[in-house]
mmCIF file of C-alpha atoms in Angstrom:
data_model
loop_
_atom_site.group_PDB
_atom_site.id
_atom_site.type_symbol
_atom_site.label_atom_id
_atom_site.label_comp_id
_atom_site.label_asym_id
_atom_site.label_seq_id
_atom_site.Cartn_x
_atom_site.Cartn_y
_atom_site.Cartn_z
ATOM 1 C CA MET A 289 8.589 4.892 20.780
ATOM 2 C CA SER A 290 6.231 3.422 17.734
ATOM 3 C CA HIS A 291 2.469 3.714 18.376
ATOM 4 C CA SER A 292 -0.410 1.603 17.389
ATOM 5 C CA ASN A 293 -3.260 1.732 14.707
ATOM 6 C CA THR A 294 -6.830 -0.158 14.835
ATOM 7 C CA ILE A 295 -8.880 -1.119 12.271
ATOM 8 C CA THR A 296 -12.052 -3.599 12.533
ATOM 9 C CA LEU A 297 -12.718 -5.905 9.778
ATOM 10 C CA ALA A 298 -15.524 -8.143 9.437
ATOM 11 C CA GLY A 299 -15.273 -11.211 6.859
ATOM 12 C CA GLY A 300 -17.447 -14.044 8.522
ATOM 13 C CA CYS A 301 -16.667 -15.643 11.830
ATOM 14 C CA PHE A 302 -14.034 -13.964 13.894
ATOM 15 C CA TRP A 303 -12.287 -16.964 14.709
ATOM 16 C CA CYS A 304 -10.996 -17.173 11.370
ATOM 17 C CA LEU A 305 -10.264 -13.351 11.233
ATOM 18 C CA GLU A 306 -8.451 -13.563 14.315
ATOM 19 C CA ALA A 307 -6.531 -16.776 13.827
ATOM 20 C CA VAL A 308 -4.858 -15.431 10.410
ATOM 21 C CA TYR A 309 -4.139 -11.711 12.076
ATOM 22 C CA GLU A 310 -2.727 -13.185 15.266
ATOM 23 C CA ARG A 311 0.041 -14.751 13.051
ATOM 24 C CA VAL A 312 0.766 -11.420 11.198
ATOM 25 C CA VAL A 313 4.214 -9.709 11.608
ATOM 26 C CA GLY A 314 3.528 -6.174 12.664
ATOM 27 C CA VAL A 315 0.307 -6.769 14.311
ATOM 28 C CA THR A 316 0.085 -6.393 18.075
ATOM 29 C CA ALA A 317 -3.028 -7.489 19.469
ATOM 30 C CA VAL A 318 -6.291 -8.686 17.859
ATOM 31 C CA GLU A 319 -9.871 -8.948 19.370
ATOM 32 C CA SER A 320 -12.935 -10.583 18.832
ATOM 33 C CA GLY A 321 -16.423 -8.616 19.338
ATOM 34 C CA TYR A 322 -19.382 -6.948 17.441
ATOM 35 C CA SER A 323 -19.726 -4.090 15.275
ATOM 36 C CA ASN A 324 -21.735 -2.140 13.460
ATOM 37 C CA GLY A 325 -25.415 -2.794 15.244
ATOM 38 C CA GLN A 326 -28.290 -1.178 16.818
ATOM 39 C CA VAL A 327 -28.017 -3.331 20.425
ATOM 40 C CA ARG A 328 -25.859 -2.199 23.160
ATOM 41 C CA ASN A 329 -23.779 -4.790 24.442
ATOM 42 C CA PRO A 330 -25.302 -8.168 22.605
ATOM 43 C CA SER A 331 -24.732 -11.578 23.119
ATOM 44 C CA TYR A 332 -23.416 -13.997 21.197
ATOM 45 C CA GLU A 333 -26.533 -15.409 20.897
ATOM 46 C CA GLN A 334 -28.357 -12.429 20.339
ATOM 47 C CA VAL A 335 -26.068 -11.760 17.100
ATOM 48 C CA CYS A 336 -26.216 -15.078 16.258
ATOM 49 C CA GLY A 337 -30.274 -14.728 15.581
ATOM 50 C CA GLY A 338 -29.341 -11.978 13.367
ATOM 51 C CA ASP A 339 -31.584 -9.284 14.783
ATOM 52 C CA THR A 340 -29.135 -6.875 16.191
ATOM 53 C CA GLY A 341 -27.538 -5.596 13.008
ATOM 54 C CA HIS A 342 -23.513 -6.601 14.423
ATOM 55 C CA ALA A 343 -21.363 -7.816 12.215
ATOM 56 C CA GLU A 344 -18.536 -10.148 13.763
ATOM 57 C CA VAL A 345 -15.752 -8.212 13.750
ATOM 58 C CA VAL A 346 -11.860 -8.213 14.625
ATOM 59 C CA ARG A 347 -10.389 -5.044 16.098
ATOM 60 C CA VAL A 348 -6.585 -5.970 14.821
ATOM 61 C CA SER A 349 -4.002 -3.047 16.436
ATOM 62 C CA TYR A 350 -0.755 -3.072 14.419
ATOM 63 C CA ASP A 351 2.649 -1.126 14.197
ATOM 64 C CA PRO A 352 2.453 0.873 11.005
ATOM 65 C CA ALA A 353 6.220 0.836 11.077
ATOM 66 C CA ALA A 354 6.004 -2.883 10.417
ATOM 67 C CA ILE A 355 3.004 -3.171 8.606
ATOM 68 C CA SER A 356 0.701 -1.094 6.292
ATOM 69 C CA LEU A 357 -3.260 -0.548 6.522
ATOM 70 C CA ARG A 358 -3.009 -1.852 2.656
ATOM 71 C CA GLU A 359 -1.164 -4.549 3.494
ATOM 72 C CA LEU A 360 -3.718 -5.631 6.067
ATOM 73 C CA LEU A 361 -6.342 -5.253 4.084
ATOM 74 C CA GLU A 362 -4.741 -7.013 1.345
ATOM 75 C CA ILE A 363 -4.454 -9.828 3.622
ATOM 76 C CA PHE A 364 -8.534 -9.614 4.320
ATOM 77 C CA PHE A 365 -9.116 -9.759 0.940
ATOM 78 C CA VAL A 366 -7.625 -13.163 0.119
ATOM 79 C CA ILE A 367 -8.539 -14.977 3.257
ATOM 80 C CA HIS A 368 -12.471 -14.267 2.776
ATOM 81 C CA ASP A 369 -14.651 -13.885 -0.478
ATOM 82 C CA PRO A 370 -16.141 -10.503 -0.609
ATOM 83 C CA THR A 371 -18.276 -11.185 -3.257
ATOM 84 C CA THR A 372 -20.940 -12.969 -1.108
ATOM 85 C CA PRO A 373 -23.780 -11.086 0.461
ATOM 86 C CA ASN A 374 -24.480 -11.824 4.507
ATOM 87 C CA ARG A 375 -22.198 -15.379 4.294
ATOM 88 C CA GLN A 376 -19.008 -17.406 4.086
ATOM 89 C CA GLY A 377 -19.089 -20.612 3.188
ATOM 90 C CA ASN A 378 -21.596 -22.207 5.280
ATOM 91 C CA ASP A 379 -21.945 -19.089 7.708
ATOM 92 C CA VAL A 380 -25.081 -17.428 6.628
ATOM 93 C CA GLY A 381 -26.738 -14.063 8.067
ATOM 94 C CA SER A 382 -25.656 -10.542 8.004
ATOM 95 C CA GLN A 383 -23.240 -10.960 10.818
ATOM 96 C CA TYR A 384 -20.887 -13.001 8.789
ATOM 97 C CA ARG A 385 -20.990 -9.620 5.963
ATOM 98 C CA SER A 386 -17.674 -8.233 4.736
ATOM 99 C CA GLY A 387 -17.005 -5.015 6.122
ATOM 100 C CA ILE A 388 -13.874 -2.233 6.834
ATOM 101 C CA TYR A 389 -14.628 -0.188 10.255
ATOM 102 C CA PHE A 390 -12.273 2.611 9.858
ATOM 103 C CA HIS A 391 -11.072 4.892 12.697
ATOM 104 C CA ASP A 392 -9.905 8.277 11.201
ATOM 105 C CA ALA A 393 -10.387 9.654 7.436
ATOM 106 C CA GLU A 394 -6.708 8.399 6.331
ATOM 107 C CA GLN A 395 -8.282 4.822 7.102
ATOM 108 C CA GLU A 396 -10.957 5.642 5.005
ATOM 109 C CA ARG A 397 -8.964 6.878 2.039
ATOM 110 C CA VAL A 398 -6.892 3.519 2.037
ATOM 111 C CA ALA A 399 -9.534 1.441 2.630
ATOM 112 C CA ARG A 400 -11.364 2.883 -0.641
ATOM 113 C CA GLU A 401 -8.393 2.845 -2.475
ATOM 114 C CA VAL A 402 -7.952 -1.310 -1.773
ATOM 115 C CA LEU A 403 -11.620 -1.471 -1.946
ATOM 116 C CA ALA A 404 -11.377 0.269 -5.693
ATOM 117 C CA GLU A 405 -8.986 -2.304 -6.815
ATOM 118 C CA VAL A 406 -10.442 -5.366 -5.268
ATOM 119 C CA ASN A 407 -13.361 -4.242 -6.430
ATOM 120 C CA ALA A 408 -12.256 -4.072 -10.291
ATOM 121 C CA HIS A 409 -10.709 -7.204 -10.093
ATOM 122 C CA HIS A 410 -13.632 -8.959 -8.948
ATOM 123 C CA GLY A 411 -15.511 -7.416 -12.255
ATOM 124 C CA GLY A 412 -17.788 -5.031 -10.121
ATOM 125 C CA ARG A 413 -19.195 -8.002 -7.779
ATOM 126 C CA VAL A 414 -17.812 -6.924 -4.374
ATOM 127 C CA VAL A 415 -20.185 -6.328 -1.439
ATOM 128 C CA THR A 416 -17.632 -5.281 1.515
ATOM 129 C CA GLU A 417 -19.533 -2.911 3.891
ATOM 130 C CA LEU A 418 -17.264 0.550 4.516
ATOM 131 C CA ALA A 419 -18.089 2.580 7.193
ATOM 132 C CA PRO A 420 -16.638 4.326 10.231
ATOM 133 C CA GLU A 421 -16.731 1.915 13.732
ATOM 134 C CA ALA A 422 -19.675 2.213 15.618
ATOM 135 C CA ASP A 423 -21.396 0.833 18.563
ATOM 136 C CA TYR A 424 -18.277 -1.464 19.043
ATOM 137 C CA SER A 425 -18.185 -4.418 21.897
ATOM 138 C CA ARG A 426 -15.831 -7.103 23.000
ATOM 139 C CA ALA A 427 -16.770 -10.499 22.625
ATOM 140 C CA GLU A 428 -17.256 -12.970 25.662
ATOM 141 C CA ASP A 429 -13.846 -14.164 27.254
ATOM 142 C CA TYR A 430 -14.320 -17.759 25.883
ATOM 143 C CA HIS A 431 -14.251 -16.701 21.885
ATOM 144 C CA GLN A 432 -10.986 -15.065 22.086
ATOM 145 C CA HIS A 433 -8.064 -16.602 20.940
ATOM 146 C CA TYR A 434 -10.341 -19.316 19.989
ATOM 147 C CA PHE A 435 -8.704 -21.076 17.170
ATOM 148 C CA ALA A 436 -5.534 -21.201 19.211
ATOM 149 C CA ASN A 437 -7.468 -22.437 22.287
ATOM 150 C CA HIS A 438 -8.960 -25.167 20.390
ATOM 151 C CA PRO A 439 -7.267 -26.642 17.157
ATOM 152 C CA GLY A 440 -9.004 -29.674 17.268
ATOM 153 C CA GLN A 441 -12.557 -28.381 17.213
ATOM 154 C CA GLY A 442 -14.755 -29.350 14.201
ATOM 155 C CA TYR A 443 -15.511 -26.084 12.684
ATOM 156 C CA CYS A 444 -11.340 -25.118 13.544
ATOM 157 C CA ALA A 445 -10.392 -28.044 12.114
ATOM 158 C CA ALA A 446 -12.430 -27.833 9.048
ATOM 159 C CA VAL A 447 -12.719 -23.975 8.349
ATOM 160 C CA VAL A 448 -10.690 -21.892 10.364
ATOM 161 C CA ALA A 449 -7.467 -23.975 9.514
ATOM 162 C CA PRO A 450 -7.688 -23.638 5.753
ATOM 163 C CA LYS A 451 -7.834 -20.198 5.662
ATOM 164 C CA VAL A 452 -5.148 -19.917 8.483
ATOM 165 C CA GLU A 453 -2.829 -22.107 5.702
ATOM 166 C CA LYS A 454 -3.943 -20.304 2.576
ATOM 167 C CA PHE A 455 -2.018 -17.196 4.493
ATOM 168 C CA ARG A 456 0.398 -18.879 5.200
ATOM 169 C CA LYS A 457 1.161 -19.713 1.943
ATOM 170 C CA THR A 458 0.755 -16.504 0.278
ATOM 171 C CA PHE A 459 1.858 -14.256 2.948
ATOM 172 C CA ALA A 460 5.012 -16.360 3.943
ATOM 173 C CA ALA A 461 6.832 -13.052 4.342
ATOM 174 C CA ARG A 462 4.380 -11.769 6.776
ATOM 175 C CA LEU A 463 4.403 -14.978 8.936
ATOM 176 C CA LYS A 464 5.414 -14.395 12.616
ATOM 177 C CA PRO A 465 8.253 -16.658 13.324
#
């Protein structure tokens, strides 16, 4: 029986990350939520207000026999811009920061390695936060599988769909059939 690992990632709006990771071979579940802030179980409105300190995140559960953490992080660094502090495109605020929130020492080791390579590639401009996952809470039900449920919604069509397409083109071998 294969076991599952979980990594928590922040890279702008969680709808974008969720839409991509739901299509990745070896990913067994994706949950949108809020992490690494100071308020217990914040609401979406509170997080959007920017005062809770939380990032919009996805918890990605994956089968390490099918996909490595390194591969998941390589996808992560292609589908968002790790050099813009507290923003992705028109989404601005600390809740949209770039972050990798690890669950154990081995994840931290791999994340540090990949982060160093990406930072070197970007000339030292990477602002991705690396920290243990803390104060995680699941986002409201209507945020789960958002792109799958609302592909024609304006933000999804303009922002999420191009990120999914970039993933499809760049990581075709990793796309679920």
